[in-house]
Amino acid sequence: QVQLQESGPGVVRPSETLSLTCTVSGDSIRSFYWSWIRQPPGKGLEWIGYISYSGSTNYNPSLKSRVTISVDTSTNQFSLKMTSVTAADTAVYYCARDLGASGYFDYRGQGTLVTVSS
Amino acid sequence: QSVLTQPPSASGTPGQRVTISCSGSSSNIGSHYVHWYQQLPGTAPKLLIYMNNQRPSGVPDRFSGSRSGTSASLAISGLRSEDEADYYCAAWDDSLTGHVVFGGGTKLTVL
């Protein structure tokens, strides 16, 4: 059974960098694609980006200038960094496995709420 | 404004059949698979339909998906109270460098 678990600070100050990590168990991170998705309170889902099994990345054009996704194969984790955050970045952040870089998320974490506030 | 367009709400009574539409364009639904997610209140979204019309193990056959041209639909037959949730469609979009796009979501109410 594949499991994903997000971890990171629950509060980030405006203009600072949001950093989250997703720990994957039950599958090697050297396969498939690994995505970050977010959902502002009371709003819909937004794809942030993915990192592939080969290490290539692809980001939402609207966030690309502020986002970096990286992978650590030794710990089977992948991470999200988002710079210059504002209140608009307050959301539940999910990590997920994408089977084909197509929005086909078969496994995801339970989500972690990140609030941007001073 | 979402790239994929869904009605914000839908409703039905127990036992009814309800459909939720997802409208896109040639750069997304018209050339890529559509996937559907169910999000029960307070929970993470769950994969409901993948590759237009395939159900993951454990999803009842009351749920079905279809795609035609640049639109897709999710149908729920034999509506039950536990189906009350938000539903999202998703697909790959070829514009710019390519990225995943979601619909804005449809809140289904079981009356």
mmCIF file of C-alpha atoms in Angstrom:
data_model
loop_
_atom_site.group_PDB
_atom_site.id
_atom_site.type_symbol
_atom_site.label_atom_id
_atom_site.label_comp_id
_atom_site.label_asym_id
_atom_site.label_seq_id
_atom_site.Cartn_x
_atom_site.Cartn_y
_atom_site.Cartn_z
ATOM 1 C CA GLN A 1 0.000 0.000 0.000
ATOM 2 C CA VAL A 2 1.429 3.347 -1.053
ATOM 3 C CA GLN A 3 1.325 6.052 1.598
ATOM 4 C CA LEU A 4 2.275 9.710 1.424
ATOM 5 C CA GLN A 5 2.695 12.059 4.361
ATOM 6 C CA GLU A 6 3.221 15.808 4.210
ATOM 7 C CA SER A 7 5.243 17.615 6.844
ATOM 8 C CA GLY A 8 6.357 21.175 7.454
ATOM 9 C CA PRO A 9 5.514 24.377 9.313
ATOM 10 C CA GLY A 10 1.854 25.233 9.714
ATOM 11 C CA VAL A 11 2.522 28.967 9.702
ATOM 12 C CA VAL A 12 4.770 30.959 7.383
ATOM 13 C CA ARG A 13 5.328 34.702 7.515
ATOM 14 C CA PRO A 14 4.508 36.869 4.488
ATOM 15 C CA SER A 15 7.401 37.287 2.016
ATOM 16 C CA GLU A 16 9.177 34.219 3.445
ATOM 17 C CA THR A 17 9.621 30.763 1.915
ATOM 18 C CA LEU A 18 7.173 27.914 2.403
ATOM 19 C CA SER A 19 8.890 24.527 2.673
ATOM 20 C CA LEU A 20 7.107 21.185 2.760
ATOM 21 C CA THR A 21 8.287 17.599 2.511
ATOM 22 C CA CYS A 22 6.389 14.518 1.402
ATOM 23 C CA THR A 23 7.544 11.135 2.667
ATOM 24 C CA VAL A 24 6.600 8.210 0.437
ATOM 25 C CA SER A 25 6.311 4.650 1.676
ATOM 26 C CA GLY A 26 5.269 1.513 -0.149
ATOM 27 C CA ASP A 27 6.747 2.619 -3.486
ATOM 28 C CA SER A 28 10.032 3.884 -4.806
ATOM 29 C CA ILE A 29 10.152 7.544 -5.625
ATOM 30 C CA ARG A 30 12.262 6.528 -8.606
ATOM 31 C CA SER A 31 9.048 5.610 -10.415
ATOM 32 C CA PHE A 32 6.148 7.664 -11.758
ATOM 33 C CA TYR A 33 5.568 11.364 -11.094
ATOM 34 C CA TRP A 34 5.196 13.127 -7.755
ATOM 35 C CA SER A 35 3.032 16.189 -7.503
ATOM 36 C CA TRP A 36 2.035 18.959 -5.162
ATOM 37 C CA ILE A 37 -1.555 20.225 -5.181
ATOM 38 C CA ARG A 38 -3.141 22.886 -3.001
ATOM 39 C CA GLN A 39 -6.603 23.984 -1.973
ATOM 40 C CA PRO A 40 -7.273 27.397 -0.407
ATOM 41 C CA PRO A 41 -9.959 27.324 2.283
ATOM 42 C CA GLY A 42 -13.391 26.988 0.711
ATOM 43 C CA LYS A 43 -11.966 26.929 -2.823
ATOM 44 C CA GLY A 44 -11.037 24.418 -5.505
ATOM 45 C CA LEU A 45 -7.935 22.393 -6.298
ATOM 46 C CA GLU A 46 -4.831 23.870 -7.928
ATOM 47 C CA TRP A 47 -1.938 21.833 -9.285
ATOM 48 C CA ILE A 48 1.429 23.261 -8.276
ATOM 49 C CA GLY A 49 3.835 20.994 -10.139
ATOM 50 C CA TYR A 50 5.550 17.626 -10.323
ATOM 51 C CA ILE A 51 8.922 15.996 -10.298
ATOM 52 C CA SER A 52 9.391 12.879 -12.365
ATOM 53 C CA TYR A 53 11.190 9.610 -11.750
ATOM 54 C CA SER A 54 14.054 10.985 -13.837
ATOM 55 C CA GLY A 55 14.212 14.227 -11.865
ATOM 56 C CA SER A 56 12.611 16.465 -14.457
ATOM 57 C CA THR A 57 10.137 19.040 -13.226
ATOM 58 C CA ASN A 58 7.074 20.815 -14.542
ATOM 59 C CA TYR A 59 5.251 23.640 -12.823
ATOM 60 C CA ASN A 60 1.960 25.487 -13.009
ATOM 61 C CA PRO A 61 2.740 28.512 -15.203
ATOM 62 C CA SER A 62 1.049 30.812 -12.694
ATOM 63 C CA LEU A 63 3.418 29.686 -9.900
ATOM 64 C CA LYS A 64 6.534 28.749 -11.836
ATOM 65 C CA SER A 65 8.587 31.792 -10.849
ATOM 66 C CA ARG A 66 8.203 31.015 -7.134
ATOM 67 C CA VAL A 67 8.191 27.222 -6.943
ATOM 68 C CA THR A 68 10.873 24.537 -6.802
ATOM 69 C CA ILE A 69 10.207 20.824 -6.386
ATOM 70 C CA SER A 70 13.111 18.543 -5.556
ATOM 71 C CA VAL A 71 13.603 14.887 -4.674
ATOM 72 C CA ASP A 72 15.812 12.965 -2.264
ATOM 73 C CA THR A 73 15.915 9.373 -3.411
ATOM 74 C CA SER A 74 17.962 8.294 -0.388
ATOM 75 C CA THR A 75 15.070 9.098 1.937
ATOM 76 C CA ASN A 76 12.228 8.510 -0.560
ATOM 77 C CA GLN A 77 11.033 12.067 -0.092
ATOM 78 C CA PHE A 78 10.228 14.977 -2.331
ATOM 79 C CA SER A 79 9.913 18.592 -1.332
ATOM 80 C CA LEU A 80 8.232 21.856 -2.236
ATOM 81 C CA LYS A 81 9.664 25.326 -1.824
ATOM 82 C CA MET A 82 7.579 28.371 -2.588
ATOM 83 C CA THR A 83 9.161 31.797 -2.191
ATOM 84 C CA SER A 84 7.708 35.216 -1.418
ATOM 85 C CA VAL A 85 4.463 33.869 0.005
ATOM 86 C CA THR A 86 1.410 36.026 0.639
ATOM 87 C CA ALA A 87 -1.942 35.425 2.287
ATOM 88 C CA ALA A 88 -3.170 34.073 -1.063
ATOM 89 C CA ASP A 89 -0.875 31.084 -0.554
ATOM 90 C CA THR A 90 -2.775 29.996 2.551
ATOM 91 C CA ALA A 91 -4.106 26.558 1.682
ATOM 92 C CA VAL A 92 -4.156 22.862 2.417
ATOM 93 C CA TYR A 93 -1.197 21.385 0.558
ATOM 94 C CA TYR A 94 -1.379 17.803 -0.703
ATOM 95 C CA CYS A 95 1.335 15.623 -2.138
ATOM 96 C CA ALA A 96 0.263 12.946 -4.591
ATOM 97 C CA ARG A 97 1.490 10.268 -6.973
ATOM 98 C CA ASP A 98 0.638 10.895 -10.619
ATOM 99 C CA LEU A 99 0.773 7.738 -12.679
ATOM 100 C CA GLY A 100 1.229 9.409 -16.019
ATOM 101 C CA ALA A 101 1.899 13.124 -15.621
ATOM 102 C CA SER A 102 -1.716 13.610 -16.582
ATOM 103 C CA GLY A 103 -3.588 14.532 -13.432
ATOM 104 C CA TYR A 104 -4.135 10.843 -12.606
ATOM 105 C CA PHE A 105 -3.467 11.012 -8.855
ATOM 106 C CA ASP A 106 -4.046 7.556 -7.464
ATOM 107 C CA TYR A 107 -2.502 8.124 -4.033
ATOM 108 C CA ARG A 108 -2.234 11.328 -2.040
ATOM 109 C CA GLY A 109 -1.410 12.478 1.466
ATOM 110 C CA GLN A 110 -3.976 13.659 3.969
ATOM 111 C CA GLY A 111 -2.933 17.265 3.393
ATOM 112 C CA THR A 112 -1.376 19.886 5.614
ATOM 113 C CA LEU A 113 -2.727 23.367 6.242
ATOM 114 C CA VAL A 114 -0.243 26.159 5.736
ATOM 115 C CA THR A 115 -1.290 29.596 6.908
ATOM 116 C CA VAL A 116 0.581 32.676 5.784
ATOM 117 C CA SER A 117 0.402 35.172 8.592
ATOM 118 C CA SER A 118 2.622 37.486 10.545
ATOM 119 C CA GLN B 1 -11.336 31.192 -13.539
ATOM 120 C CA SER B 2 -10.630 27.476 -14.060
ATOM 121 C CA VAL B 3 -9.440 26.112 -17.395
ATOM 122 C CA LEU B 4 -12.001 23.305 -17.141
ATOM 123 C CA THR B 5 -15.585 24.470 -16.610
ATOM 124 C CA GLN B 6 -17.935 22.683 -14.232
ATOM 125 C CA PRO B 7 -21.323 23.766 -12.904
ATOM 126 C CA PRO B 8 -20.853 25.043 -9.345
ATOM 127 C CA SER B 9 -23.702 22.942 -8.012
ATOM 128 C CA ALA B 10 -25.880 19.941 -8.756
ATOM 129 C CA SER B 11 -28.560 18.151 -6.816
ATOM 130 C CA GLY B 12 -30.762 15.099 -6.830
ATOM 131 C CA THR B 13 -32.923 12.934 -4.653
ATOM 132 C CA PRO B 14 -31.977 9.471 -3.421
ATOM 133 C CA GLY B 15 -32.182 6.895 -6.191
ATOM 134 C CA GLN B 16 -31.954 9.473 -8.995
ATOM 135 C CA ARG B 17 -29.314 9.693 -11.692
ATOM 136 C CA VAL B 18 -27.218 12.852 -11.747
ATOM 137 C CA THR B 19 -24.630 13.994 -14.271
ATOM 138 C CA ILE B 20 -21.872 16.556 -13.811
ATOM 139 C CA SER B 21 -20.270 18.109 -16.865
ATOM 140 C CA CYS B 22 -16.706 19.253 -17.436
ATOM 141 C CA SER B 23 -16.029 21.424 -20.460
ATOM 142 C CA GLY B 24 -12.577 22.113 -21.845
ATOM 143 C CA SER B 25 -10.790 22.607 -25.147
ATOM 144 C CA SER B 26 -8.687 20.848 -27.743
ATOM 145 C CA SER B 27 -5.548 21.401 -25.672
ATOM 146 C CA ASN B 28 -6.843 19.468 -22.686
ATOM 147 C CA ILE B 29 -9.947 17.264 -22.753
ATOM 148 C CA GLY B 30 -9.892 17.129 -26.526
ATOM 149 C CA SER B 31 -6.545 15.351 -26.565
ATOM 150 C CA HIS B 32 -5.936 13.958 -23.091
ATOM 151 C CA TYR B 33 -7.556 11.700 -20.533
ATOM 152 C CA VAL B 34 -9.997 13.107 -17.991
ATOM 153 C CA HIS B 35 -9.940 12.061 -14.352
ATOM 154 C CA TRP B 36 -12.543 12.691 -11.663
ATOM 155 C CA TYR B 37 -12.143 13.194 -7.915
ATOM 156 C CA GLN B 38 -14.622 13.063 -5.066
ATOM 157 C CA GLN B 39 -13.977 15.180 -1.989
ATOM 158 C CA LEU B 40 -16.143 14.403 1.001
ATOM 159 C CA PRO B 41 -16.448 17.208 3.572
ATOM 160 C CA GLY B 42 -13.233 17.678 5.531
ATOM 161 C CA THR B 43 -11.287 15.015 3.650
ATOM 162 C CA ALA B 44 -8.679 14.808 0.906
ATOM 163 C CA PRO B 45 -9.899 14.329 -2.674
ATOM 164 C CA LYS B 46 -10.170 10.713 -3.732
ATOM 165 C CA LEU B 47 -9.730 9.323 -7.246
ATOM 166 C CA LEU B 48 -13.148 8.318 -8.561
ATOM 167 C CA ILE B 49 -12.696 7.830 -12.319
ATOM 168 C CA TYR B 50 -9.449 7.693 -14.293
ATOM 169 C CA MET B 51 -8.674 7.692 -18.005
ATOM 170 C CA ASN B 52 -12.161 8.959 -18.909
ATOM 171 C CA ASN B 53 -14.179 5.961 -17.785
ATOM 172 C CA GLN B 54 -12.166 3.585 -15.596
ATOM 173 C CA ARG B 55 -13.066 2.948 -11.974
ATOM 174 C CA PRO B 56 -10.393 2.228 -9.368
ATOM 175 C CA SER B 57 -10.895 -0.833 -7.259
ATOM 176 C CA GLY B 58 -13.494 -0.171 -4.584
ATOM 177 C CA VAL B 59 -15.440 2.524 -6.434
ATOM 178 C CA PRO B 60 -19.051 1.390 -6.943
ATOM 179 C CA ASP B 61 -20.277 0.917 -10.497
ATOM 180 C CA ARG B 62 -22.916 3.556 -9.772
ATOM 181 C CA PHE B 63 -20.181 5.989 -10.811
ATOM 182 C CA SER B 64 -19.322 6.232 -14.497
ATOM 183 C CA GLY B 65 -17.412 8.619 -16.711
ATOM 184 C CA SER B 66 -17.440 9.508 -20.384
ATOM 185 C CA ARG B 67 -15.708 11.875 -22.763
ATOM 186 C CA SER B 68 -16.849 13.284 -26.084
ATOM 187 C CA GLY B 69 -14.865 15.859 -27.992
ATOM 188 C CA THR B 70 -13.804 18.601 -25.609
ATOM 189 C CA SER B 71 -16.256 17.699 -22.853
ATOM 190 C CA ALA B 72 -16.542 15.008 -20.244
ATOM 191 C CA SER B 73 -19.237 13.879 -17.849
ATOM 192 C CA LEU B 74 -19.500 12.089 -14.565
ATOM 193 C CA ALA B 75 -22.712 10.181 -13.955
ATOM 194 C CA ILE B 76 -23.920 8.920 -10.608
ATOM 195 C CA SER B 77 -26.856 6.538 -10.648
ATOM 196 C CA GLY B 78 -28.854 5.327 -7.670
ATOM 197 C CA LEU B 79 -27.909 8.474 -5.784
ATOM 198 C CA ARG B 80 -27.212 7.986 -2.079
ATOM 199 C CA SER B 81 -26.851 10.455 0.773
ATOM 200 C CA GLU B 82 -23.174 9.578 1.143
ATOM 201 C CA ASP B 83 -22.535 10.825 -2.391
ATOM 202 C CA GLU B 84 -22.967 14.387 -1.155
ATOM 203 C CA ALA B 85 -19.543 15.861 -1.849
ATOM 204 C CA ASP B 86 -17.518 18.104 -4.124
ATOM 205 C CA TYR B 87 -16.512 16.629 -7.480
ATOM 206 C CA TYR B 88 -13.566 17.781 -9.594
ATOM 207 C CA CYS B 89 -12.429 16.914 -13.101
ATOM 208 C CA ALA B 90 -8.756 17.089 -14.100
ATOM 209 C CA ALA B 91 -6.736 16.720 -17.283
ATOM 210 C CA TRP B 92 -3.378 17.551 -18.811
ATOM 211 C CA ASP B 93 -3.256 20.764 -20.833
ATOM 212 C CA ASP B 94 -0.754 21.238 -23.656
ATOM 213 C CA SER B 95 -0.631 25.033 -23.480
ATOM 214 C CA LEU B 96 2.663 26.715 -22.574
ATOM 215 C CA THR B 97 4.961 23.966 -21.262
ATOM 216 C CA GLY B 98 2.071 21.683 -20.372
ATOM 217 C CA HIS B 99 0.459 21.366 -16.983
ATOM 218 C CA VAL B 100 -2.379 19.730 -15.065
ATOM 219 C CA VAL B 101 -5.637 21.664 -14.929
ATOM 220 C CA PHE B 102 -8.646 21.156 -12.684
ATOM 221 C CA GLY B 103 -12.272 22.111 -13.002
ATOM 222 C CA GLY B 104 -13.624 24.536 -10.441
ATOM 223 C CA GLY B 105 -15.553 21.792 -8.717
ATOM 224 C CA THR B 106 -19.229 20.878 -8.426
ATOM 225 C CA LYS B 107 -20.941 20.636 -5.071
ATOM 226 C CA LEU B 108 -23.451 17.798 -5.185
ATOM 227 C CA THR B 109 -26.355 17.997 -2.766
ATOM 228 C CA VAL B 110 -28.565 15.001 -2.076
ATOM 229 C CA LEU B 111 -31.995 16.389 -1.242
#
